[in-house]
mmCIF file of C-alpha atoms in Angstrom:
data_model
loop_
_atom_site.group_PDB
_atom_site.id
_atom_site.type_symbol
_atom_site.label_atom_id
_atom_site.label_comp_id
_atom_site.label_asym_id
_atom_site.label_seq_id
_atom_site.Cartn_x
_atom_site.Cartn_y
_atom_site.Cartn_z
ATOM 1 C CA UNK A 1 8.533 37.313 12.083
ATOM 2 C CA UNK A 2 5.795 35.001 12.828
ATOM 3 C CA UNK A 3 5.543 32.953 15.786
ATOM 4 C CA UNK A 4 5.514 29.039 15.868
ATOM 5 C CA UNK A 5 1.810 29.333 16.612
ATOM 6 C CA UNK A 6 0.920 31.341 13.777
ATOM 7 C CA UNK A 7 2.707 28.941 11.265
ATOM 8 C CA UNK A 8 0.855 26.165 12.388
ATOM 9 C CA UNK A 9 -2.262 27.483 12.534
ATOM 10 C CA UNK A 10 -1.562 29.166 8.967
ATOM 11 C CA UNK A 11 -0.583 25.685 7.965
ATOM 12 C CA UNK A 12 -3.822 23.998 8.926
ATOM 13 C CA UNK A 13 -5.854 26.709 7.068
ATOM 14 C CA UNK A 14 -3.639 26.229 3.901
ATOM 15 C CA UNK A 15 -4.671 22.399 3.741
ATOM 16 C CA UNK A 16 -8.414 22.565 4.893
ATOM 17 C CA UNK A 17 -8.689 25.369 2.453
ATOM 18 C CA UNK A 18 -6.925 23.561 -0.215
ATOM 19 C CA UNK A 19 -9.233 20.842 0.525
ATOM 20 C CA UNK A 20 -12.168 22.949 -0.095
ATOM 21 C CA UNK A 21 -10.530 24.438 -3.186
ATOM 22 C CA UNK A 22 -10.223 20.970 -4.781
ATOM 23 C CA UNK A 23 -13.531 19.867 -3.990
ATOM 24 C CA UNK A 24 -15.918 22.372 -4.687
ATOM 25 C CA UNK A 25 -13.787 25.208 -6.813
ATOM 26 C CA UNK A 26 -15.508 24.481 -9.482
ATOM 27 C CA UNK A 27 -18.674 25.800 -8.371
ATOM 28 C CA UNK A 28 -16.574 29.143 -7.363
ATOM 29 C CA UNK A 29 -14.524 29.172 -10.870
ATOM 30 C CA UNK A 30 -15.325 26.604 -13.547
ATOM 31 C CA UNK A 31 -12.361 25.306 -15.655
ATOM 32 C CA UNK A 32 -9.928 26.982 -13.131
ATOM 33 C CA UNK A 33 -7.416 25.676 -10.928
ATOM 34 C CA UNK A 34 -7.227 27.311 -7.794
ATOM 35 C CA UNK A 35 -3.737 26.689 -5.790
ATOM 36 C CA UNK A 36 -3.358 28.248 -1.919
ATOM 37 C CA UNK A 37 0.222 29.469 -2.230
ATOM 38 C CA UNK A 38 0.564 30.948 1.013
ATOM 39 C CA UNK A 39 -1.231 31.660 4.190
ATOM 40 C CA UNK A 40 -0.451 34.326 6.705
ATOM 41 C CA UNK A 41 -2.157 34.797 9.976
ATOM 42 C CA UNK A 42 -2.208 37.795 12.491
ATOM 43 C CA UNK A 43 -1.088 37.552 15.687
ATOM 44 C CA UNK A 44 -4.469 37.024 17.400
ATOM 45 C CA UNK A 45 -5.340 34.634 14.692
ATOM 46 C CA UNK A 46 -8.360 36.230 13.426
ATOM 47 C CA UNK A 47 -7.610 37.482 10.197
ATOM 48 C CA UNK A 48 -5.977 34.933 7.662
ATOM 49 C CA UNK A 49 -4.613 36.194 4.354
ATOM 50 C CA UNK A 50 -4.987 33.980 1.828
ATOM 51 C CA UNK A 51 -2.355 34.029 -1.369
ATOM 52 C CA UNK A 52 -3.960 32.265 -4.535
ATOM 53 C CA UNK A 53 -2.439 31.159 -7.635
ATOM 54 C CA UNK A 54 -4.643 30.802 -10.957
ATOM 55 C CA UNK A 55 -4.337 28.292 -13.492
ATOM 56 C CA UNK A 56 -5.692 27.951 -17.027
ATOM 57 C CA UNK A 57 -7.016 31.470 -16.502
ATOM 58 C CA UNK A 58 -6.378 34.575 -18.390
ATOM 59 C CA UNK A 59 -8.051 37.553 -16.099
ATOM 60 C CA UNK A 60 -6.448 37.027 -12.576
ATOM 61 C CA UNK A 61 -8.342 39.992 -10.807
ATOM 62 C CA UNK A 62 -11.930 38.626 -12.171
ATOM 63 C CA UNK A 63 -10.840 35.532 -10.519
ATOM 64 C CA UNK A 64 -10.331 37.098 -7.471
ATOM 65 C CA UNK A 65 -13.442 39.138 -7.338
ATOM 66 C CA UNK A 66 -15.101 35.641 -7.995
ATOM 67 C CA UNK A 67 -13.339 33.977 -4.738
ATOM 68 C CA UNK A 68 -14.119 37.327 -3.018
ATOM 69 C CA UNK A 69 -17.722 36.983 -3.478
ATOM 70 C CA UNK A 70 -17.996 33.316 -2.017
ATOM 71 C CA UNK A 71 -15.450 34.445 0.979
ATOM 72 C CA UNK A 72 -18.409 33.857 3.553
ATOM 73 C CA UNK A 73 -19.190 30.045 2.157
ATOM 74 C CA UNK A 74 -15.725 29.553 1.912
ATOM 75 C CA UNK A 75 -15.198 30.708 5.739
ATOM 76 C CA UNK A 76 -18.369 28.673 6.557
ATOM 77 C CA UNK A 77 -16.769 25.523 4.969
ATOM 78 C CA UNK A 78 -13.833 26.225 6.620
ATOM 79 C CA UNK A 79 -15.249 26.470 9.941
ATOM 80 C CA UNK A 80 -17.061 23.163 9.653
ATOM 81 C CA UNK A 81 -13.711 21.328 8.948
ATOM 82 C CA UNK A 82 -11.858 23.208 12.082
ATOM 83 C CA UNK A 83 -14.505 24.066 14.191
ATOM 84 C CA UNK A 84 -12.695 21.499 16.960
ATOM 85 C CA UNK A 85 -9.181 22.880 16.775
ATOM 86 C CA UNK A 86 -9.611 26.761 17.077
ATOM 87 C CA UNK A 87 -11.710 29.312 19.387
ATOM 88 C CA UNK A 88 -12.539 31.719 16.209
ATOM 89 C CA UNK A 89 -12.711 31.129 12.911
ATOM 90 C CA UNK A 90 -10.804 33.973 11.094
ATOM 91 C CA UNK A 91 -11.716 36.248 8.778
ATOM 92 C CA UNK A 92 -10.040 35.276 5.346
ATOM 93 C CA UNK A 93 -8.805 37.953 3.032
ATOM 94 C CA UNK A 94 -7.746 36.919 -0.546
ATOM 95 C CA UNK A 95 -4.738 37.940 -2.819
ATOM 96 C CA UNK A 96 -3.450 37.138 -5.847
ATOM 97 C CA UNK A 97 0.012 35.503 -5.909
ATOM 98 C CA UNK A 98 2.257 37.048 -8.604
ATOM 99 C CA UNK A 99 5.189 35.364 -7.825
ATOM 100 C CA UNK A 100 5.172 33.124 -10.858
ATOM 101 C CA UNK A 101 4.784 36.159 -12.820
ATOM 102 C CA UNK A 102 7.354 37.946 -11.129
ATOM 103 C CA UNK A 103 9.738 35.325 -11.906
ATOM 104 C CA UNK A 104 9.025 35.104 -15.360
ATOM 105 C CA UNK A 105 9.499 38.389 -15.442
ATOM 106 C CA UNK A 106 12.756 38.289 -14.269
ATOM 107 C CA UNK A 107 13.910 35.216 -16.267
ATOM 108 C CA UNK A 108 12.832 37.222 -19.742
ATOM 109 C CA UNK A 109 15.368 40.386 -18.162
ATOM 110 C CA UNK A 110 18.162 37.768 -17.236
ATOM 111 C CA UNK A 111 17.847 35.796 -20.954
ATOM 112 C CA UNK A 112 17.806 39.403 -22.651
ATOM 113 C CA UNK A 113 20.894 40.333 -20.721
ATOM 114 C CA UNK A 114 22.739 37.015 -21.214
ATOM 115 C CA UNK A 115 22.242 37.364 -25.094
ATOM 116 C CA UNK A 116 23.569 40.568 -25.376
ATOM 117 C CA UNK A 117 27.303 40.937 -26.666
ATOM 118 C CA UNK A 118 29.675 41.504 -24.022
ATOM 119 C CA UNK A 119 32.157 44.149 -24.007
ATOM 120 C CA UNK A 120 35.931 43.576 -23.596
ATOM 121 C CA UNK A 121 36.887 44.200 -19.776
ATOM 122 C CA UNK A 122 39.206 47.277 -19.968
ATOM 123 C CA UNK A 123 41.968 46.696 -17.368
ATOM 124 C CA UNK A 124 44.407 50.067 -16.492
ATOM 125 C CA UNK A 125 47.454 49.665 -14.909
#
């Protein structure tokens, strides 16, 4: 369970990272839209786990590796934005957020189930 402090800090990081990716995301991944879906921060605020979603991209793992290559540059830019609000700039760990893929997979399963013929209910008295 995250504390209010962690949640607030994660929100600040998410907003500032979104602005960084909006302005300079094309430098890291051309023709790909990067969305920060979630940020989780450790209790000591030293590590921020950033979950990303990629649009207009076929290979999420390659895109993630490209972002990880630029992690120190992204952290530096984040530090320039939040330096007056925090004591330390957290280390950034990037992960692919596969929630949309999971939802899509579940919807396909439910559609398949709903289209199967129903078996009549057998009630025994």
